[in-house]
Amino acid sequence: MIEDDTRRQQVLPMIAGRMARFDGMRWDVTGDLVKGPGSVGIRLAPNHTPSPTHLDIDLVLDVDRPGDCVQCFGATTEQALRQGVDTWATVTASTAIELLTHQGRYADLRAGDADGFPDWHAIQGPIVGFGRGDVSVLQQWILANPLMPALAEPIRADLRRDHLMGVKVLFGGTAGDETCEVRVDGRVSEAAGARLSGLPWPRPARAAFARAFFLLVHREEK
């Protein structure tokens, strides 16, 4: 408990500072919550791994919580945590900012869009690449081969609500040593991960990874 409290005291101000960079919105640390505009907030969940540089972050939108997690990298623990917070904000929190502001800075996909999730209004954040290999080949492949329609069928079986479902996608590695993870509302989807593993994305000689996040806002008619 003491470890979790210390971790929150260290990480929550990092999150508030990073979120304030979105259009100058005000985000304040209040207890165990980073409070944003309206009913939006961010919580740091207990670390479920032995790694001190792993973050589990819950984005609170009204009563629903599309949670996400991120592994951090850096020369020190503090640098790694700051890098993880920045990655999470860029990929995941950006979808909530788009939902709040409707400024069109990030992909806002309707049910009939070929790149979207069938029968859903969805928001896709930026695609972040990392690793020692050429991450641009994965990012370019995703742009040419949208993930939402490719993974929609197995993901649909894991949707528990008709609104505000978060989908995290992490994949990459080298041939024979691959990572393919899809989480729907924070829960691993084995079927979607298997579908992702079977897609013909490039396996570079040196390990490279791509991370994406989709916010399924609500079902809608085409």
CSV table of C-alpha atoms in Angstrom, one decimal:
chain,number,residue,atom,x,y,z
A,1,MET,CA,0.0,0.0,0.0
A,2,ILE,CA,2.8,2.4,0.9
A,3,GLU,CA,4.6,1.5,-2.3
A,4,ASP,CA,1.4,2.3,-4.4
A,5,ASP,CA,1.0,5.6,-2.5
A,6,THR,CA,4.6,6.6,-3.2
A,7,ARG,CA,4.2,5.6,-6.9
A,8,ARG,CA,1.0,7.7,-7.2
A,9,GLN,CA,2.8,10.7,-5.7
A,10,GLN,CA,5.5,10.3,-8.3
A,11,VAL,CA,3.5,9.5,-11.4
A,12,LEU,CA,0.3,11.5,-11.1
A,13,PRO,CA,2.0,14.9,-11.4
A,14,MET,CA,3.8,13.6,-14.5
A,15,ILE,CA,0.4,12.7,-16.0
A,16,ALA,CA,-1.1,16.0,-15.1
A,17,GLY,CA,1.7,17.9,-16.7
A,18,ARG,CA,1.6,15.8,-19.8
A,19,MET,CA,-2.2,16.2,-20.2
A,20,ALA,CA,-1.9,20.0,-19.8
A,21,ARG,CA,-0.1,20.0,-23.1
A,22,PHE,CA,-3.3,19.1,-24.9
A,23,ASP,CA,-4.7,22.5,-25.9
A,24,GLY,CA,-3.8,24.0,-22.5
A,25,MET,CA,-6.5,22.1,-20.7
A,26,ARG,CA,-6.3,22.2,-16.9
A,27,TRP,CA,-5.6,18.9,-15.1
A,28,ASP,CA,-5.2,18.8,-11.3
A,29,VAL,CA,-4.0,16.1,-9.0
A,30,THR,CA,-6.8,15.5,-6.5
A,31,GLY,CA,-6.2,12.6,-4.1
A,32,ASP,CA,-5.6,9.5,-6.2
A,33,LEU,CA,-7.1,11.1,-9.3
A,34,VAL,CA,-5.9,13.5,-12.0
A,35,LYS,CA,-9.0,15.5,-12.6
A,36,GLY,CA,-9.7,17.0,-16.1
A,37,PRO,CA,-12.6,18.8,-17.7
A,38,GLY,CA,-16.1,17.8,-16.9
A,39,SER,CA,-16.3,14.3,-15.5
A,40,VAL,CA,-13.1,13.1,-17.1
A,41,GLY,CA,-10.2,11.8,-14.9
A,42,ILE,CA,-7.2,9.6,-14.8
A,43,ARG,CA,-6.2,7.0,-12.1
A,44,LEU,CA,-3.1,5.0,-11.6
A,45,ALA,CA,-4.0,1.4,-10.9
A,46,PRO,CA,-1.8,-0.9,-8.7
A,47,ASN,CA,1.2,-2.3,-10.7
A,48,HIS,CA,0.3,-6.0,-11.5
A,49,THR,CA,3.9,-6.7,-12.6
A,50,PRO,CA,7.2,-7.0,-10.8
A,51,SER,CA,8.7,-4.2,-13.0
A,52,PRO,CA,9.0,-0.8,-11.4
A,53,THR,CA,8.7,0.8,-14.9
A,54,HIS,CA,5.3,-0.7,-15.8
A,55,LEU,CA,2.3,1.6,-15.6
A,56,ASP,CA,-1.4,0.7,-15.4
A,57,ILE,CA,-3.4,3.8,-16.2
A,58,ASP,CA,-7.2,4.1,-16.1
A,59,LEU,CA,-8.8,6.8,-18.2
A,60,VAL,CA,-12.2,7.6,-16.5
A,61,LEU,CA,-14.9,8.8,-18.9
A,62,ASP,CA,-18.1,9.3,-16.9
A,63,VAL,CA,-18.9,5.9,-15.4
A,64,ASP,CA,-16.9,3.8,-17.9
A,65,ARG,CA,-13.2,3.1,-17.7
A,66,PRO,CA,-11.3,2.1,-20.9
A,67,GLY,CA,-8.1,1.1,-19.0
A,68,ASP,CA,-4.6,0.7,-20.6
A,69,CYS,CA,-1.1,-0.2,-19.6
A,70,VAL,CA,2.3,0.7,-20.8
A,71,GLN,CA,5.9,-0.6,-20.3
A,72,CYS,CA,8.4,2.2,-19.9
A,73,PHE,CA,12.0,2.6,-21.1
A,74,GLY,CA,14.7,4.9,-19.9
A,75,ALA,CA,18.1,5.2,-18.3
A,76,THR,CA,16.6,5.7,-14.9
A,77,THR,CA,13.3,4.8,-13.4
A,78,GLU,CA,12.1,8.4,-13.4
A,79,GLN,CA,13.0,8.8,-17.1
A,80,ALA,CA,11.3,5.5,-17.9
A,81,LEU,CA,8.1,6.6,-16.1
A,82,ARG,CA,8.1,9.9,-17.9
A,83,GLN,CA,8.6,8.2,-21.3
A,84,GLY,CA,5.7,5.8,-20.4
A,85,VAL,CA,3.4,8.6,-19.4
A,86,ASP,CA,4.2,10.4,-22.7
A,87,THR,CA,3.5,7.3,-24.8
A,88,TRP,CA,0.2,6.6,-23.0
A,89,ALA,CA,-0.9,10.2,-23.5
A,90,THR,CA,0.1,10.3,-27.2
A,91,VAL,CA,-1.6,7.0,-28.1
A,92,THR,CA,-4.5,6.6,-25.6
A,93,ALA,CA,-5.4,9.9,-23.9
A,94,SER,CA,-5.5,11.6,-27.3
A,95,THR,CA,-8.6,9.7,-28.2
A,96,ALA,CA,-10.4,11.1,-25.1
A,97,ILE,CA,-9.2,14.6,-26.0
A,98,GLU,CA,-10.7,14.1,-29.5
A,99,LEU,CA,-14.0,12.9,-27.9
A,100,LEU,CA,-14.1,16.0,-25.8
A,101,THR,CA,-13.0,18.7,-28.3
A,102,HIS,CA,-14.1,17.3,-31.7
A,103,GLN,CA,-11.2,19.2,-33.3
A,104,GLY,CA,-10.4,16.5,-35.8
A,105,ARG,CA,-6.7,16.2,-35.0
A,106,TYR,CA,-7.0,12.4,-34.7
A,107,ALA,CA,-8.8,9.8,-36.8
A,108,ASP,CA,-12.6,10.0,-36.1
A,109,LEU,CA,-14.1,7.1,-37.9
A,110,ARG,CA,-17.8,6.5,-38.5
A,111,ALA,CA,-19.5,3.1,-39.0
A,112,GLY,CA,-19.4,3.3,-42.8
A,113,ASP,CA,-15.7,4.3,-43.1
A,114,ALA,CA,-13.6,1.6,-44.7
A,115,ASP,CA,-10.8,2.1,-42.2
A,116,GLY,CA,-13.1,2.0,-39.2
A,117,PHE,CA,-14.7,-0.6,-36.9
A,118,PRO,CA,-17.9,-1.9,-38.6
A,119,ASP,CA,-21.1,-0.5,-37.1
A,120,TRP,CA,-19.3,1.6,-34.5
A,121,HIS,CA,-18.2,5.2,-34.2
A,122,ALA,CA,-14.5,5.0,-33.3
A,123,ILE,CA,-11.6,7.3,-32.6
A,124,GLN,CA,-8.0,6.1,-33.4
A,125,GLY,CA,-5.0,7.8,-31.8
A,126,PRO,CA,-1.5,8.2,-33.3
A,127,ILE,CA,0.5,5.0,-33.9
A,128,VAL,CA,3.7,4.9,-31.9
A,129,GLY,CA,6.7,2.8,-32.8
A,130,PHE,CA,9.6,1.8,-30.7
A,131,GLY,CA,12.5,-0.7,-30.7
A,132,ARG,CA,15.9,-1.2,-32.1
A,133,GLY,CA,14.7,-2.0,-35.6
A,134,ASP,CA,13.1,0.2,-38.3
A,135,VAL,CA,9.8,1.1,-36.6
A,136,SER,CA,8.6,3.1,-39.6
A,137,VAL,CA,8.0,-0.1,-41.6
A,138,LEU,CA,5.3,-1.2,-39.1
A,139,GLN,CA,3.7,2.3,-38.9
A,140,GLN,CA,3.6,2.4,-42.7
A,141,TRP,CA,2.1,-1.1,-42.9
A,142,ILE,CA,-0.7,-0.1,-40.4
A,143,LEU,CA,-1.5,3.0,-42.5
A,144,ALA,CA,-1.8,0.8,-45.6
A,145,ASN,CA,-3.6,-2.0,-43.7
A,146,PRO,CA,-6.0,-0.6,-41.1
A,147,LEU,CA,-6.2,-2.7,-38.0
A,148,MET,CA,-9.8,-2.0,-36.9
A,149,PRO,CA,-11.5,-3.8,-39.9
A,150,ALA,CA,-8.9,-6.6,-39.8
A,151,LEU,CA,-9.5,-7.3,-36.1
A,152,ALA,CA,-13.2,-6.4,-35.8
A,153,GLU,CA,-14.6,-10.0,-35.9
A,154,PRO,CA,-12.7,-11.4,-32.9
A,155,ILE,CA,-12.9,-8.1,-31.0
A,156,ARG,CA,-16.7,-8.0,-31.4
A,157,ALA,CA,-17.0,-11.2,-29.3
A,158,ASP,CA,-15.3,-9.4,-26.3
A,159,LEU,CA,-17.4,-6.2,-26.4
A,160,ARG,CA,-19.4,-6.0,-23.2
A,161,ARG,CA,-21.1,-2.6,-23.7
A,162,ASP,CA,-22.6,-0.6,-26.6
A,163,HIS,CA,-20.4,2.5,-25.8
A,164,LEU,CA,-16.9,3.5,-24.6
A,165,MET,CA,-14.8,0.4,-25.1
A,166,GLY,CA,-11.0,0.8,-25.3
A,167,VAL,CA,-9.0,-1.4,-27.6
A,168,LYS,CA,-5.2,-1.5,-27.2
A,169,VAL,CA,-3.0,-3.2,-29.9
A,170,LEU,CA,0.7,-4.0,-29.4
A,171,PHE,CA,2.7,-6.0,-31.8
A,172,GLY,CA,6.1,-6.5,-33.3
A,173,GLY,CA,9.4,-8.4,-32.9
A,174,THR,CA,11.3,-10.5,-35.3
A,175,ALA,CA,10.3,-13.7,-37.1
A,176,GLY,CA,10.0,-16.5,-34.6
A,177,ASP,CA,10.1,-14.0,-31.6
A,178,GLU,CA,6.9,-12.0,-32.0
A,179,THR,CA,4.6,-10.1,-29.6
A,180,CYS,CA,0.9,-9.8,-30.6
A,181,GLU,CA,-1.3,-8.5,-27.8
A,182,VAL,CA,-4.9,-7.1,-28.1
A,183,ARG,CA,-6.7,-5.9,-25.0
A,184,VAL,CA,-10.4,-5.1,-25.1
A,185,ASP,CA,-11.5,-2.9,-22.1
A,186,GLY,CA,-8.3,-4.0,-20.4
A,187,ARG,CA,-8.8,-7.7,-20.9
A,188,VAL,CA,-6.5,-9.8,-23.2
A,189,SER,CA,-8.4,-11.0,-26.3
A,190,GLU,CA,-6.7,-14.3,-27.3
A,191,ALA,CA,-8.7,-14.6,-30.5
A,192,ALA,CA,-7.8,-11.0,-31.6
A,193,GLY,CA,-4.2,-11.6,-30.7
A,194,ALA,CA,-4.2,-14.8,-32.8
A,195,ARG,CA,-5.8,-12.9,-35.7
A,196,LEU,CA,-3.1,-10.2,-35.4
A,197,SER,CA,-0.3,-12.8,-35.4
A,198,GLY,CA,-1.6,-14.2,-38.6
A,199,LEU,CA,-1.6,-10.9,-40.5
A,200,PRO,CA,1.3,-10.3,-42.9
A,201,TRP,CA,2.9,-7.4,-41.1
A,202,PRO,CA,6.7,-7.0,-41.7
A,203,ARG,CA,9.1,-8.9,-39.3
A,204,PRO,CA,12.3,-6.8,-39.5
A,205,ALA,CA,15.7,-8.3,-38.7
A,206,ARG,CA,16.0,-6.2,-35.6
A,207,ALA,CA,13.1,-6.0,-33.2
A,208,ALA,CA,10.6,-3.2,-33.8
A,209,PHE,CA,7.1,-2.7,-32.2
A,210,ALA,CA,4.0,-0.7,-32.9
A,211,ARG,CA,1.4,0.4,-30.4
A,212,ALA,CA,-2.1,1.7,-31.2
A,213,PHE,CA,-5.3,2.5,-29.3
A,214,PHE,CA,-8.9,2.7,-30.5
A,215,LEU,CA,-11.8,4.2,-28.5
A,216,LEU,CA,-15.1,2.6,-29.6
A,217,VAL,CA,-17.4,5.4,-28.8
A,218,HIS,CA,-20.9,3.8,-29.5
A,219,ARG,CA,-22.7,1.7,-32.0
A,220,GLU,CA,-24.4,3.5,-34.8
A,221,GLU,CA,-26.3,2.9,-38.0
A,222,LYS,CA,-24.5,3.2,-41.3
